Amino acid sequence: MAVVTVEGIGAHAGETVTLQGWLAARRSSGKLHFLQLRDGTGTIQCVMGKNDVPPDVFARADHLPQESALVVTGTVRADPRAPIGFELGVTDLGVVSVPSGEFPISPKEHGVAFLMEHRHLWLRSSRQHAIMRVRAEVIRACREYLDGHGFLGFDTPILTPAACEGTTTLFPVEYFGETAYLTQSGQLYGEAGALAFGKIYCFGPTFRAEKSKTRRHLTEFWMVEPEMAFAGLDEDMDLAEDFLVHVTGRVLERRATELKVLERDTAPLARVQKPFPRIPYREAIERLAAKGFPVQFGDDLGGDEETALSQEFDRPVMVHRYPLASKAFYMKADPTDPTVALCVDVLAPEGYGEIIGGGQREDDLAVLEAKIRAHDLPPEAFAWYLDLRRYGSVPHAGFGMGVERCVAWLCGLHHVRETIPFPRMLERLRP
């Protein structure tokens, strides 16, 4: 008997097939049992008639608890009333295992703390299935776009000898008698890749030891980071814009069912089209000041400020040329205004804040050496990075997009903790 998935059940209408999965719910009406079977690709109703199976099978099915592992055989029937358009008429049922107790997550309301403690089981819910499928689609779309636009996938190290962003946000690791750090970004190594291959991207986990408890922060998250040689800020903004339009479009196209499960209003996502508004940081703080925010040149834009600013636009907005003093040592100054950096943040609409940050890198050896000293960074840790400016230096630029923030926005979630299978936060290391 062919073993099929719920997702592919439509190709087998009228056939007898076997499904393998778990019991999500069960109800009975005398001579019929209705078993909701979840197999990871979807959920289907399996209808068992009293006269269609042996008496012992029918009797056992009436007492199966939630999350029993089952092998169900039956005939695929089209049914327009069913959520997926099909149901299974059961002719046989095998029980692989039965839970040893009541499943902890019941249909009643549970608090977030309880659900996070049971994250390994919460992942089985229809809502979490939808979010994880959107996440997978975002990742696939990122690679699809970059692979299709001449970028080479380039793996960068997770263990690094020094900081990329800031020394106070590092996780130290003992490394054979010396201290290494979990990477904050693959960017510096990505620059080496760009100057070797022209256009690359790294995609992997990154770590930030910030003691932040906001709905936008995780201590471990995934980031995609393209880097381009022979490119400046304008090319970087063009890439970020095109990239984000592609990713959003693919999620709308391929994950409409999941967005419906999440009750996501897709109209705002459909408006994510080029061109994005592009405003300088100076203009951004003027707009915020007019709204009553006490911001001045040099101030960082926090979550409230980003939300207020993005509400003025119906699509992502690009804020560029932040104060140089507030940016990392590798950012290049604008030659027309040395007080600002050639950098950009892309703010998602609907109050979701920054999802992309990037800019042009400093390509002058002497300037970069001076910046490393000014930031009190260990010169020996950056000797290889300076070599990139000694041998074949060119203007180059790139950005990083946090997958979790992007997924939170696309799914319409309040907190990023639901966007990754096992979130790591300030007070969350388990499960």
Coordinates of C-alpha atoms in Angstrom, one line a residue:
M1 CA 0.0 0.0 0.0
A2 CA 1.3 3.4 -1.0
V3 CA 2.4 5.6 2.0
V4 CA 1.4 9.2 1.2
T5 CA 1.3 12.5 3.0
V6 CA -1.7 14.6 3.9
E7 CA -0.2 17.4 1.8
G8 CA -0.1 15.2 -1.3
I9 CA -3.4 13.4 -0.7
G10 CA -5.2 15.2 -3.5
A11 CA -3.2 13.2 -6.1
H12 CA -4.7 10.0 -4.8
A13 CA -8.5 10.6 -5.0
G14 CA -10.3 7.2 -5.2
E15 CA -7.2 5.3 -4.2
T16 CA -6.5 3.2 -1.1
V17 CA -3.5 4.7 0.7
T18 CA -1.7 4.6 4.0
L19 CA -1.0 7.6 6.2
Q20 CA 1.4 7.8 9.2
G21 CA 0.9 10.4 11.9
W22 CA -0.5 11.4 15.2
L23 CA -4.0 11.8 16.6
A24 CA -4.8 15.5 16.9
A25 CA -8.4 15.1 18.0
R26 CA -11.2 12.5 18.1
R27 CA -15.0 12.4 18.3
S28 CA -17.6 9.7 17.9
S29 CA -21.2 9.5 16.9
G30 CA -22.2 6.0 17.6
K31 CA -21.4 4.0 14.4
L32 CA -18.8 6.5 13.2
H33 CA -15.5 7.7 14.6
F34 CA -13.9 10.9 13.3
L35 CA -10.2 10.9 13.8
Q36 CA -8.2 14.0 13.0
L37 CA -4.8 12.8 11.8
R38 CA -1.7 15.1 11.8
D39 CA 1.3 13.9 9.9
G40 CA 3.5 17.1 9.8
T41 CA 2.4 18.1 6.3
G42 CA -1.2 18.7 7.2
T43 CA -4.3 17.4 9.0
I44 CA -7.0 15.2 7.6
Q45 CA -10.2 13.8 8.9
C46 CA -10.3 10.0 8.9
V47 CA -13.8 8.5 9.0
M48 CA -14.1 5.0 10.5
G49 CA -17.4 3.2 10.1
K50 CA -18.4 0.4 12.5
N51 CA -18.9 -2.0 9.6
D52 CA -15.7 -1.0 7.7
V53 CA -13.2 -2.4 10.2
P54 CA -12.9 -5.4 12.6
P55 CA -14.9 -4.9 15.9
D56 CA -11.7 -4.8 18.0
V57 CA -10.2 -2.0 15.8
F58 CA -13.4 0.0 16.0
A59 CA -13.6 -0.4 19.8
R60 CA -9.9 0.6 20.3
A61 CA -10.3 3.7 18.1
D62 CA -13.0 4.9 20.5
H63 CA -10.4 5.2 23.4
L64 CA -7.3 6.5 21.7
P65 CA -5.9 9.6 23.5
Q66 CA -4.5 12.7 21.7
E67 CA -1.0 12.2 20.2
S68 CA -1.4 8.5 19.7
A69 CA 0.9 7.5 16.9
L70 CA -1.1 5.8 14.2
V71 CA -0.8 4.1 10.8
V72 CA -4.1 4.5 9.0
T73 CA -5.2 2.9 5.7
G74 CA -8.2 3.9 3.7
T75 CA -9.8 5.3 0.6
V76 CA -9.3 8.9 -0.3
R77 CA -12.6 10.7 -0.9
A78 CA -13.2 14.1 -2.2
D79 CA -15.3 16.2 0.2
P80 CA -15.9 19.9 -0.4
R81 CA -16.8 20.4 3.3
A82 CA -13.4 19.3 4.5
P83 CA -10.8 22.0 5.1
I84 CA -8.4 20.4 2.6
G85 CA -11.1 19.1 0.3
F86 CA -10.5 15.4 1.1
E87 CA -11.1 12.9 3.8
L88 CA -10.1 9.3 4.3
G89 CA -12.5 6.4 4.6
V90 CA -10.7 4.1 7.1
T91 CA -10.4 0.4 6.3
D92 CA -7.6 -0.4 8.8
L93 CA -5.8 1.2 11.7
G94 CA -2.5 0.3 13.4
V95 CA -1.4 1.8 16.7
V96 CA 2.3 2.4 17.0
S97 CA 2.3 4.0 20.5
V98 CA -0.1 5.4 23.0
P99 CA 0.8 8.3 25.3
S100 CA 1.6 7.4 28.9
G101 CA -0.5 10.3 30.2
E102 CA -2.7 13.2 29.3
F103 CA -1.1 15.5 26.7
P104 CA -0.1 18.6 28.6
I105 CA -1.4 21.1 26.1
S106 CA -5.2 20.9 26.1
P107 CA -7.6 23.0 24.1
K108 CA -8.1 25.4 27.0
E109 CA -6.1 28.7 27.2
H110 CA -2.5 28.4 28.4
G111 CA -0.2 31.2 29.4
V112 CA 2.9 32.0 27.4
A113 CA 5.2 30.9 30.2
F114 CA 3.5 27.4 30.2
L115 CA 3.7 27.1 26.4
M116 CA 7.3 28.1 26.4
E117 CA 8.1 25.5 29.0
H118 CA 6.4 23.0 26.7
R119 CA 7.8 24.4 23.5
H120 CA 8.8 20.9 22.3
L121 CA 5.1 20.0 22.3
W122 CA 3.7 23.4 21.4
L123 CA 5.3 23.0 18.0
R124 CA 2.7 20.4 17.2
S125 CA -0.1 23.0 17.1
S126 CA -1.6 24.2 13.8
R127 CA -0.5 27.8 14.6
Q128 CA 3.1 26.8 15.1
H129 CA 3.0 24.6 12.0
A130 CA 1.9 27.6 10.0
I131 CA 4.7 29.8 11.5
M132 CA 7.4 27.3 10.9
R133 CA 6.3 26.8 7.3
V134 CA 6.4 30.5 6.7
R135 CA 9.9 30.6 8.2
A136 CA 11.0 27.8 5.9
E137 CA 9.6 29.7 3.0
V138 CA 11.4 32.9 4.0
I139 CA 14.7 30.9 4.1
R140 CA 14.1 29.3 0.8
A141 CA 13.2 32.6 -0.8
C142 CA 16.3 34.2 0.5
R143 CA 18.5 31.6 -1.0
E144 CA 16.5 31.5 -4.1
Y145 CA 16.9 35.2 -4.7
L146 CA 20.6 35.3 -3.9
D147 CA 21.5 32.1 -5.8
G148 CA 19.6 33.5 -8.8
H149 CA 21.4 36.8 -8.7
G150 CA 25.0 35.7 -8.8
F151 CA 25.7 35.5 -5.1
L152 CA 27.8 32.6 -3.9
G153 CA 26.8 30.8 -0.7
F154 CA 29.8 31.4 1.7
D155 CA 30.0 29.8 5.1
T156 CA 31.6 32.0 7.8
P157 CA 32.8 30.9 11.3
I158 CA 30.7 30.8 14.4
L159 CA 33.7 30.9 16.7
T160 CA 35.6 34.2 16.3
P161 CA 38.6 35.8 18.0
A162 CA 37.1 39.3 18.4
A163 CA 34.0 41.4 18.3
C164 CA 32.3 42.5 15.1
E165 CA 29.6 44.8 16.6
G166 CA 30.5 45.6 20.2
T167 CA 32.6 44.0 23.0
T168 CA 29.7 44.2 25.5
T169 CA 27.4 41.9 23.5
L170 CA 29.6 38.8 23.2
F171 CA 29.3 35.3 24.5
P172 CA 32.8 34.1 25.4
V173 CA 33.8 30.5 24.9
E174 CA 36.9 28.7 26.3
Y175 CA 38.9 27.7 23.3
F176 CA 42.0 25.6 24.1
G177 CA 43.5 28.0 26.6
E178 CA 42.3 31.2 25.0
T179 CA 39.0 33.0 24.7
A180 CA 36.9 32.8 21.6
Y181 CA 33.4 34.3 21.0
L182 CA 30.2 33.2 19.4
T183 CA 29.8 35.3 16.3
Q184 CA 27.6 38.4 16.3
S185 CA 27.7 38.5 12.5
G186 CA 29.4 36.8 9.6
Q187 CA 30.0 40.2 7.9
L188 CA 33.7 40.6 8.4
Y189 CA 34.5 37.2 7.0
G190 CA 31.8 37.9 4.3
E191 CA 33.9 40.9 3.2
A192 CA 36.8 38.5 2.6
G193 CA 34.5 36.4 0.5
A194 CA 33.3 39.3 -1.5
L195 CA 36.8 40.4 -2.3
A196 CA 37.6 36.9 -3.4
F197 CA 34.4 36.0 -5.3
G198 CA 32.7 39.4 -6.1
K199 CA 29.3 38.6 -4.6
I200 CA 28.6 36.2 -1.7
Y201 CA 26.2 35.6 1.1
C202 CA 26.5 33.9 4.5
F203 CA 23.5 32.4 6.2
G204 CA 23.7 31.1 9.7
P205 CA 23.1 31.5 13.5
T206 CA 24.4 34.7 15.2
F207 CA 24.5 35.5 18.9
R208 CA 24.0 38.7 20.8
A209 CA 24.5 39.0 24.6
E210 CA 22.4 42.1 24.9
K211 CA 20.3 42.1 28.1
S212 CA 17.2 43.1 26.2
K213 CA 13.7 41.9 27.0
T214 CA 11.8 43.5 24.1
R215 CA 9.5 41.6 21.7
R216 CA 12.1 42.0 19.0
H217 CA 15.1 40.5 20.6
L218 CA 16.6 37.0 20.9
T219 CA 20.1 36.1 22.0
E220 CA 20.4 33.5 19.2
F221 CA 18.9 34.2 15.8
W222 CA 19.5 33.5 12.1
M223 CA 20.8 36.1 9.7
V224 CA 21.3 36.2 6.0
E225 CA 24.1 38.6 4.9
P226 CA 24.9 39.3 1.3
E227 CA 28.1 41.3 0.5
M228 CA 29.1 42.8 -2.8
A229 CA 32.4 44.1 -4.2
F230 CA 32.5 47.2 -6.4
A231 CA 29.3 48.5 -4.7
G232 CA 28.3 51.5 -2.6
L233 CA 25.3 52.5 -0.5
D234 CA 23.0 53.1 -3.4
E235 CA 23.6 49.6 -4.8
D236 CA 23.2 48.2 -1.3
M237 CA 19.8 49.8 -0.9
D238 CA 18.7 48.7 -4.4
L239 CA 19.6 45.1 -3.4
A240 CA 17.8 45.2 -0.1
E241 CA 14.7 46.6 -1.7
D242 CA 14.6 44.0 -4.5
F243 CA 15.4 41.2 -2.1
L244 CA 12.7 42.0 0.3
V245 CA 10.1 42.4 -2.4
H246 CA 11.0 38.9 -3.6
V247 CA 10.9 37.3 -0.2
T248 CA 7.5 38.8 0.6
G249 CA 6.1 37.9 -2.8
R250 CA 7.1 34.3 -2.4
V251 CA 5.5 34.0 1.1
L252 CA 2.3 35.4 -0.3
E253 CA 2.4 33.1 -3.3
R254 CA 3.4 29.9 -1.6
R255 CA 2.1 30.2 2.0
A256 CA -1.4 31.7 1.6
T257 CA -2.9 28.8 3.5
E258 CA -0.6 29.3 6.5
L259 CA -1.2 33.1 6.5
K260 CA -4.9 32.4 6.6
V261 CA -4.5 30.0 9.6
L262 CA -2.6 32.9 11.3
E263 CA -5.4 35.3 10.4
R264 CA -2.9 37.6 8.8
D265 CA -4.2 40.5 6.9
T266 CA -2.3 40.2 3.7
A267 CA -3.3 43.5 2.2
P268 CA -0.3 45.3 3.8
L269 CA 2.1 42.6 2.5
A270 CA 0.7 43.0 -1.0
R271 CA 1.8 46.6 -0.9
V272 CA 5.4 45.7 -0.5
Q273 CA 6.5 46.8 -3.9
K274 CA 9.3 49.0 -5.3
P275 CA 10.1 51.7 -4.8
F276 CA 10.5 52.0 -1.0
P277 CA 10.6 55.5 0.5
R278 CA 14.2 56.5 1.3
I279 CA 14.8 59.2 3.9
P280 CA 18.0 60.5 5.5
Y281 CA 18.3 60.1 9.2
R282 CA 18.2 63.9 9.6
E283 CA 14.8 64.0 8.0
A284 CA 13.7 61.0 10.1
I285 CA 14.4 62.8 13.4
E286 CA 12.7 66.0 12.1
R287 CA 9.6 63.9 11.3
L288 CA 9.8 62.3 14.8
A289 CA 10.3 65.7 16.5
A290 CA 7.2 66.9 14.7
K291 CA 5.3 64.0 16.3
G292 CA 6.5 65.0 19.8
F293 CA 9.5 62.6 20.1
P294 CA 12.4 64.3 21.9
V295 CA 15.0 63.1 19.5
Q296 CA 18.2 64.9 18.5
F297 CA 21.0 64.3 16.0
G298 CA 23.0 61.4 17.4
D299 CA 20.1 59.6 19.2
D300 CA 19.4 56.0 18.3
L301 CA 15.9 55.2 17.0
G302 CA 14.2 52.9 19.4
G303 CA 11.2 50.7 18.9
D304 CA 8.7 53.4 19.6
E305 CA 10.4 55.8 17.2
E306 CA 10.7 53.2 14.4
T307 CA 7.1 52.4 14.8
A308 CA 6.0 56.0 14.6
L309 CA 8.1 56.6 11.6
S310 CA 7.0 53.5 9.7
Q311 CA 3.3 54.4 10.2
E312 CA 3.8 57.2 7.8
F313 CA 4.3 54.8 4.9
D314 CA 2.4 51.8 3.4
R315 CA 5.5 49.8 2.7
P316 CA 9.0 49.4 4.2
V317 CA 10.9 52.6 4.6
M318 CA 14.7 53.0 4.3
V319 CA 16.4 55.3 6.7
H320 CA 20.0 56.1 5.6
R321 CA 23.0 58.0 6.8
Y322 CA 22.9 57.6 10.5
P323 CA 25.4 59.4 12.7
L324 CA 28.9 57.9 12.1
A325 CA 29.7 58.1 15.9
S326 CA 26.9 55.6 16.6
K327 CA 27.9 53.0 14.1
A328 CA 30.4 50.2 14.1
F329 CA 34.0 50.8 13.3
Y330 CA 33.8 49.3 9.8
M331 CA 31.2 51.8 8.5
K332 CA 32.4 54.3 5.9
A333 CA 31.8 58.0 6.4
D334 CA 29.8 59.9 3.8
P335 CA 32.5 62.0 1.9
T336 CA 29.9 64.8 1.5
D337 CA 29.1 64.8 5.2
P338 CA 31.7 63.1 7.4
T339 CA 29.4 63.2 10.5
V340 CA 27.2 60.5 9.0
A341 CA 27.8 56.9 7.8
L342 CA 27.0 55.4 4.4
C343 CA 24.5 53.0 6.1
V344 CA 20.8 52.1 5.9
D345 CA 18.2 50.5 8.1
V346 CA 15.0 49.1 6.5
L347 CA 12.0 49.5 8.8
A348 CA 9.1 47.2 8.2
P349 CA 5.6 48.7 8.3
E350 CA 2.9 48.0 10.9
G351 CA 5.3 48.7 13.8
Y352 CA 7.7 45.9 13.2
G353 CA 10.8 48.0 13.1
E354 CA 14.2 47.3 11.7
I355 CA 14.5 44.0 9.7
I356 CA 17.6 44.9 7.6
G357 CA 20.7 46.8 8.5
G358 CA 23.7 47.4 6.3
G359 CA 25.8 49.9 4.4
Q360 CA 29.1 50.6 2.7
R361 CA 32.3 49.4 4.4
E362 CA 35.4 51.4 5.0
D363 CA 37.8 50.5 2.2
D364 CA 40.8 52.8 3.1
L365 CA 43.5 51.1 5.0
A366 CA 44.8 54.1 7.0
V367 CA 41.2 55.1 8.0
L368 CA 40.3 51.6 9.1
E369 CA 43.5 51.3 11.2
A370 CA 42.7 54.6 12.9
K371 CA 39.1 53.4 13.6
I372 CA 40.3 50.1 15.1
R373 CA 42.5 52.1 17.5
A374 CA 39.7 54.6 18.3
H375 CA 37.3 51.8 19.2
D376 CA 40.0 50.2 21.4
L377 CA 39.9 46.9 19.5
P378 CA 42.8 44.5 19.6
P379 CA 44.8 45.2 16.4
E380 CA 46.2 41.6 16.2
A381 CA 42.7 40.2 15.9
F382 CA 42.0 42.3 12.9
A383 CA 45.3 41.9 11.0
W384 CA 43.7 39.6 8.5
Y385 CA 40.8 42.1 8.1
L386 CA 43.3 44.9 7.3
D387 CA 44.9 42.7 4.7
L388 CA 41.7 43.0 2.7
R389 CA 42.5 46.7 2.3
R390 CA 46.2 46.1 1.6
Y391 CA 45.6 43.8 -1.3
G392 CA 43.0 44.8 -3.9
S393 CA 40.7 47.0 -1.9
V394 CA 37.6 48.3 -3.6
P395 CA 34.3 49.9 -2.5
H396 CA 32.1 47.2 -1.1
A397 CA 28.8 47.0 0.7
G398 CA 26.3 44.6 2.2
F399 CA 23.5 44.1 4.8
G400 CA 22.1 41.6 7.2
M401 CA 18.5 40.5 7.6
G402 CA 17.3 38.8 10.7
V403 CA 15.1 35.9 9.7
E404 CA 13.1 36.0 13.0
R405 CA 12.1 39.7 12.7
C406 CA 11.1 39.2 9.1
V407 CA 9.0 36.1 10.0
A408 CA 7.3 38.0 12.8
W409 CA 6.4 40.8 10.5
L410 CA 5.1 38.5 7.7
C411 CA 3.1 36.4 10.1
G412 CA 1.8 39.4 12.1
L413 CA 3.2 38.1 15.4
H414 CA 3.6 40.2 18.5
H415 CA 6.8 38.6 19.6
V416 CA 9.8 36.9 17.9
R417 CA 9.8 34.0 20.3
E418 CA 7.3 32.1 18.1
T419 CA 9.4 32.5 15.0
I420 CA 12.1 30.0 15.8
P421 CA 11.6 26.4 17.0
F422 CA 13.5 26.8 20.3
P423 CA 14.0 30.5 21.2
R424 CA 16.9 31.7 23.3
M425 CA 16.2 34.8 25.3
L426 CA 17.6 36.6 28.3
E427 CA 15.7 34.2 30.7
R428 CA 15.1 31.3 28.4
L429 CA 17.7 28.5 27.8
R430 CA 15.3 25.5 28.0
P431 CA 13.9 23.4 26.5

